[in-house]
Coordinates of N, CA and C in Angstrom, one line a residue:
X1 N 0.7 -1.1 0.3 CA -0.2 -0.2 0.3 C 0.7 1.6 0.0
X2 N 0.5 2.0 -1.0 CA 0.7 3.5 -0.4 C 0.4 4.2 0.4
X3 N 1.6 5.3 0.9 CA 1.5 6.3 1.9 C 2.0 7.7 1.8
X4 N 1.4 8.9 2.7 CA 1.5 10.1 1.9 C 2.8 10.0 3.1
X5 N 3.6 11.1 2.4 CA 4.2 11.8 4.0 C 3.7 13.2 4.1
X6 N 2.8 13.7 5.4 CA 2.3 14.8 5.5 C 3.5 16.2 5.6
X7 N 4.2 15.3 5.6 CA 5.5 16.6 6.1 C 5.7 17.3 3.8
X8 N 6.0 15.7 3.9 CA 6.3 17.0 2.4 C 4.7 17.4 1.6
X9 N 4.0 16.8 1.5 CA 2.6 17.1 0.6 C 2.0 18.1 0.5
X10 N 1.6 18.9 -0.1 CA 1.2 20.4 0.4 C -0.2 20.0 -0.1
X11 N -1.2 19.2 -0.3 CA -1.5 18.7 -0.9 C -2.4 19.7 -2.5
X12 N -1.7 19.4 -3.2 CA -2.5 20.1 -4.7 C -2.8 19.3 -5.0
X13 N -3.2 17.9 -4.8 CA -4.7 17.1 -5.1 C -4.2 16.4 -6.6
X14 N -3.3 17.3 -7.1 CA -2.8 15.8 -8.9 C -3.3 14.0 -8.4
X15 N -2.9 14.1 -7.3 CA -3.2 12.0 -7.1 C -4.0 12.2 -7.5
X16 N -5.5 12.5 -6.9 CA -6.7 12.0 -7.0 C -6.7 11.7 -8.3
X17 N -7.0 12.6 -9.3 CA -7.8 12.3 -9.9 C -7.1 10.6 -10.8
X18 N -6.2 10.4 -10.7 CA -5.1 9.2 -11.3 C -5.7 8.0 -10.8
X19 N -6.0 8.4 -9.6 CA -6.3 7.1 -8.6 C -7.7 6.2 -9.3
X20 N -6.6 4.6 -10.0 CA -7.9 4.3 -10.8 C -9.6 3.7 -9.8
X21 N -8.9 3.6 -8.9 CA -10.1 3.1 -7.7 C -10.2 3.8 -6.8
X22 N -10.6 5.6 -6.6 CA -10.6 6.5 -6.0 C -10.6 5.7 -4.7
X23 N -9.0 5.8 -4.3 CA -8.7 5.4 -2.8 C -7.9 6.3 -2.2
X24 N -8.2 7.7 -3.2 CA -7.2 8.7 -2.9 C -8.2 9.8 -2.3
X25 N -8.1 10.3 -1.3 CA -9.0 11.6 -0.8 C -8.0 12.7 0.1
X26 N -8.5 13.3 -0.3 CA -8.0 14.9 0.4 C -8.4 15.3 1.1
X27 N -8.1 15.2 2.9 CA -8.2 15.6 4.1 C -8.6 16.7 4.4
X28 N -10.4 17.4 5.4 CA -11.1 18.3 5.0 C -10.1 18.6 6.3
X29 N -9.5 18.8 7.3 CA -8.7 19.4 8.4 C -7.6 19.6 8.6
X30 N -7.6 19.3 7.1 CA -5.5 19.4 6.9 C -5.4 20.2 5.1
X31 N -6.3 19.3 4.6 CA -5.9 19.2 2.8 C -5.2 18.6 2.2
X32 N -4.5 17.4 3.0 CA -3.7 16.5 2.5 C -4.7 15.8 2.3
X33 N -3.1 14.8 1.6 CA -3.9 13.6 0.6 C -3.8 12.9 1.5
X34 N -4.7 11.7 1.1 CA -5.0 10.3 2.3 C -5.0 9.6 1.6
X35 N -4.8 8.1 1.8 CA -4.3 6.9 0.6 C -5.1 6.3 1.6
X36 N -7.2 5.4 1.0 CA -7.2 4.8 2.1 C -6.7 3.2 2.0
X37 N -5.9 2.7 1.8 CA -5.3 1.1 2.0 C -6.2 0.1 1.9
X38 N -7.8 0.3 2.5 CA -8.6 -0.8 1.8 C -8.9 -0.9 0.9
X39 N -8.5 0.6 0.1 CA -9.0 0.5 -1.5 C -7.5 0.5 -2.9
X40 N -6.7 0.7 -1.4 CA -5.2 0.8 -2.6 C -5.0 -0.4 -3.1
X41 N -5.2 -1.1 -4.8 CA -4.3 -1.8 -5.2 C -2.9 -1.4 -5.4
X42 N -2.2 -0.5 -5.0 CA -0.5 -0.3 -5.7 C -0.5 0.1 -7.4
X43 N -0.8 0.8 -7.3 CA -0.8 0.7 -8.9 C 0.7 1.7 -9.3
X44 N 0.5 2.3 -7.9 CA 1.7 3.5 -7.7 C 1.3 5.1 -9.4
X45 N 0.7 4.5 -9.6 CA -0.3 6.1 -10.5 C 0.2 6.8 -10.1
X46 N -0.3 6.9 -8.5 CA -0.3 8.4 -7.5 C 1.4 9.1 -7.5
X47 N 1.9 8.0 -7.1 CA 2.9 8.4 -7.2 C 4.1 8.7 -7.3
X48 N 3.8 8.2 -9.0 CA 4.1 9.1 -10.7 C 3.9 10.5 -11.1
X49 N 2.8 10.8 -10.4 CA 2.5 12.2 -10.5 C 2.5 13.1 -9.3
X50 N 2.7 12.2 -7.8 CA 3.3 13.6 -7.4 C 4.3 14.3 -7.6
X51 N 4.7 15.3 -7.5 CA 5.3 17.2 -8.1 C 6.1 17.2 -6.6
X52 N 5.7 16.8 -5.9 CA 6.2 16.9 -4.1 C 7.8 15.7 -4.1
X53 N 7.0 14.3 -4.6 CA 7.4 13.5 -4.1 C 7.4 12.9 -2.6
X54 N 6.0 12.8 -2.3 CA 5.1 12.8 -1.3 C 4.6 11.3 -0.7
X55 N 4.7 10.8 -1.9 CA 3.5 9.1 -1.7 C 4.8 8.2 -2.1
X56 N 4.9 7.0 -1.2 CA 6.1 6.4 -1.1 C 5.3 4.7 -1.4
X57 N 5.6 3.9 -1.5 CA 5.3 2.2 -0.8 C 5.1 2.4 0.6
X58 N 4.4 1.6 1.2 CA 5.1 0.9 2.1 C 5.6 0.4 2.2
X59 N 5.1 -0.6 1.7 CA 6.9 -1.5 2.0 C 7.9 -1.5 2.0
X60 N 8.1 -0.5 1.6 CA 9.6 0.2 1.5 C 10.1 0.8 2.4
X61 N 9.3 1.9 2.9 CA 8.9 2.6 4.3 C 9.9 3.5 4.5
X62 N 9.6 4.8 3.2 CA 9.9 6.1 3.6 C 10.1 6.3 1.7
X63 N 10.4 5.3 1.1 CA 11.4 5.3 -0.7 C 10.3 5.2 -1.1
X64 N 10.3 6.1 -1.6 CA 9.8 7.2 -3.2 C 9.5 6.4 -3.9
X65 N 8.3 6.4 -4.8 CA 8.2 5.4 -6.1 C 8.8 7.0 -7.3
X66 N 9.9 6.2 -7.4 CA 10.7 7.0 -8.9 C 9.9 6.6 -10.2
X67 N 9.6 8.0 -10.7 CA 8.7 7.3 -12.6 C 10.0 7.0 -13.3
X68 N 9.6 6.0 -14.1 CA 10.2 5.1 -14.4 C 10.9 3.9 -14.0
X69 N 10.2 3.5 -12.5 CA 10.5 2.9 -11.7 C 9.2 1.2 -12.3
X70 N 9.1 0.5 -12.9 CA 8.2 -0.3 -12.6 C 7.8 -1.5 -11.9
X71 N 6.9 -2.1 -11.9 CA 6.6 -2.8 -10.4 C 6.3 -3.8 -10.5
X72 N 7.6 -4.7 -11.5 CA 7.6 -5.9 -11.8 C 8.4 -7.1 -10.9
X73 N 7.3 -8.0 -10.9 CA 8.5 -9.2 -10.0 C 9.2 -9.2 -10.6
X74 N 9.9 -10.1 -9.7 CA 11.4 -11.6 -10.6 C 10.2 -12.8 -12.0
X75 N 11.4 -13.2 -12.3 CA 10.9 -13.7 -12.8 C 9.2 -12.9 -14.4
X76 N 9.4 -11.9 -13.7 CA 8.2 -11.3 -14.7 C 8.3 -11.1 -16.4
X77 N 9.5 -11.2 -17.0 CA 9.6 -11.1 -18.1 C 11.0 -10.5 -18.3
X78 N 11.6 -9.5 -17.6 CA 12.1 -8.5 -17.4 C 12.7 -8.7 -17.3
X79 N 14.9 -8.6 -17.8 CA 15.8 -9.4 -17.8 C 17.2 -8.0 -16.9
X80 N 17.7 -8.5 -16.0 CA 17.9 -7.4 -15.2 C 19.7 -7.7 -15.1
X81 N 20.5 -6.8 -15.9 CA 21.9 -6.7 -15.9 C 22.2 -6.6 -17.7
X82 N 21.1 -6.0 -18.5 CA 21.2 -6.1 -20.0 C 21.0 -7.1 -20.9
X83 N 20.5 -8.6 -20.4 CA 21.1 -10.1 -20.9 C 19.5 -9.4 -22.1
X84 N 19.8 -10.9 -23.5 CA 19.1 -10.2 -24.8 C 19.9 -9.2 -26.0
X85 N 19.5 -9.7 -27.2 CA 19.7 -8.0 -28.2 C 18.8 -6.6 -27.9
X86 N 18.2 -7.0 -26.9 CA 17.2 -5.3 -26.8 C 16.8 -5.5 -28.2
X87 N 16.9 -3.3 -27.7 CA 15.9 -2.6 -28.9 C 17.5 -1.6 -29.0
X88 N 18.4 -1.6 -29.5 CA 19.2 -0.3 -28.9 C 19.5 -0.7 -30.9
X89 N 20.2 0.5 -31.2 CA 20.9 1.2 -32.4 C 22.2 -0.3 -32.6
X90 N 22.3 -0.1 -34.2 CA 22.9 -1.2 -34.1 C 23.4 -1.9 -34.8
X91 N 22.0 -2.4 -35.0 CA 21.9 -4.0 -35.9 C 22.7 -4.2 -37.7
X92 N 22.5 -2.5 -38.3 CA 23.4 -2.2 -38.8 C 22.1 -1.8 -40.5
X93 N 21.2 -2.1 -40.3 CA 20.2 -1.9 -41.4 C 19.4 -1.1 -41.4
X94 N 19.0 -0.3 -42.6 CA 18.3 0.8 -42.1 C 18.6 1.8 -41.4
X95 N 19.7 1.9 -39.8 CA 19.9 3.2 -39.4 C 20.2 4.6 -39.9
X96 N 20.6 4.5 -41.7 CA 20.8 5.6 -41.9 C 22.1 5.4 -43.0
X97 N 22.6 6.6 -44.3 CA 23.3 6.4 -44.7 C 24.5 6.3 -44.3
X98 N 25.9 5.5 -44.1 CA 26.7 5.6 -43.7 C 27.5 4.4 -43.9
X99 N 29.0 4.1 -43.7 CA 29.6 3.1 -44.2 C 29.1 1.8 -44.0
X100 N 28.2 1.5 -42.4 CA 28.5 0.2 -42.0 C 26.4 -0.2 -42.0
X101 N 25.9 0.5 -43.1 CA 24.5 0.6 -42.6 C 24.1 -1.1 -44.4
X102 N 25.0 -1.5 -44.8 CA 24.9 -2.5 -46.0 C 24.5 -1.4 -47.2
X103 N 24.5 -0.8 -47.1 CA 23.6 -0.4 -48.5 C 25.2 0.6 -49.3
X104 N 25.7 0.9 -48.6 CA 26.8 1.4 -49.4 C 28.3 1.1 -50.2
X105 N 28.4 0.6 -49.3 CA 30.1 0.2 -49.3 C 31.5 1.0 -48.5
X106 N 29.9 2.5 -47.5 CA 31.1 3.6 -47.1 C 31.0 5.1 -48.6
X107 N 29.9 5.1 -49.2 CA 30.0 5.9 -49.7 C 28.4 6.7 -49.6
X108 N 28.6 6.8 -48.6 CA 27.4 7.7 -48.8 C 25.7 7.4 -48.8
X109 N 25.8 6.6 -49.0 CA 24.5 5.5 -48.8 C 24.3 4.7 -50.9
X110 N 24.9 4.4 -50.8 CA 25.0 3.4 -52.3 C 24.9 4.4 -53.6
X111 N 23.7 4.3 -54.3 CA 23.4 5.0 -55.6 C 24.5 4.6 -56.5
X112 N 24.3 5.3 -57.4 CA 25.0 4.7 -58.6 C 26.9 4.9 -58.7
X113 N 27.9 4.4 -58.8 CA 29.0 4.2 -58.6 C 29.9 4.8 -60.3
X114 N 30.5 5.4 -60.0 CA 30.9 6.3 -61.1 C 32.8 6.3 -61.0

């Protein structure tokens, strides 16, 4: 379950509309966000949009959920450590007109040779 750091929360309310299960409300006494642990499904959407980094995972006890961090469990299909070929540049085909793109023998992309 995600929790709100009351010291960091400024009560902007950005987190409220992004919650898919409507687990976030604004407290009436101090205007800060409040997450209902019974409704929270740990999706992390609220933590990703919080401009103050005031929402964190209760499992991490004070560690915030940074944008870009997935909530993938071990064995979920992602390999840490860079295994596999990936989507990086460099397989040499169709990336541009250069000497290693397989089309022009290093003469700027092929075409007619004179």
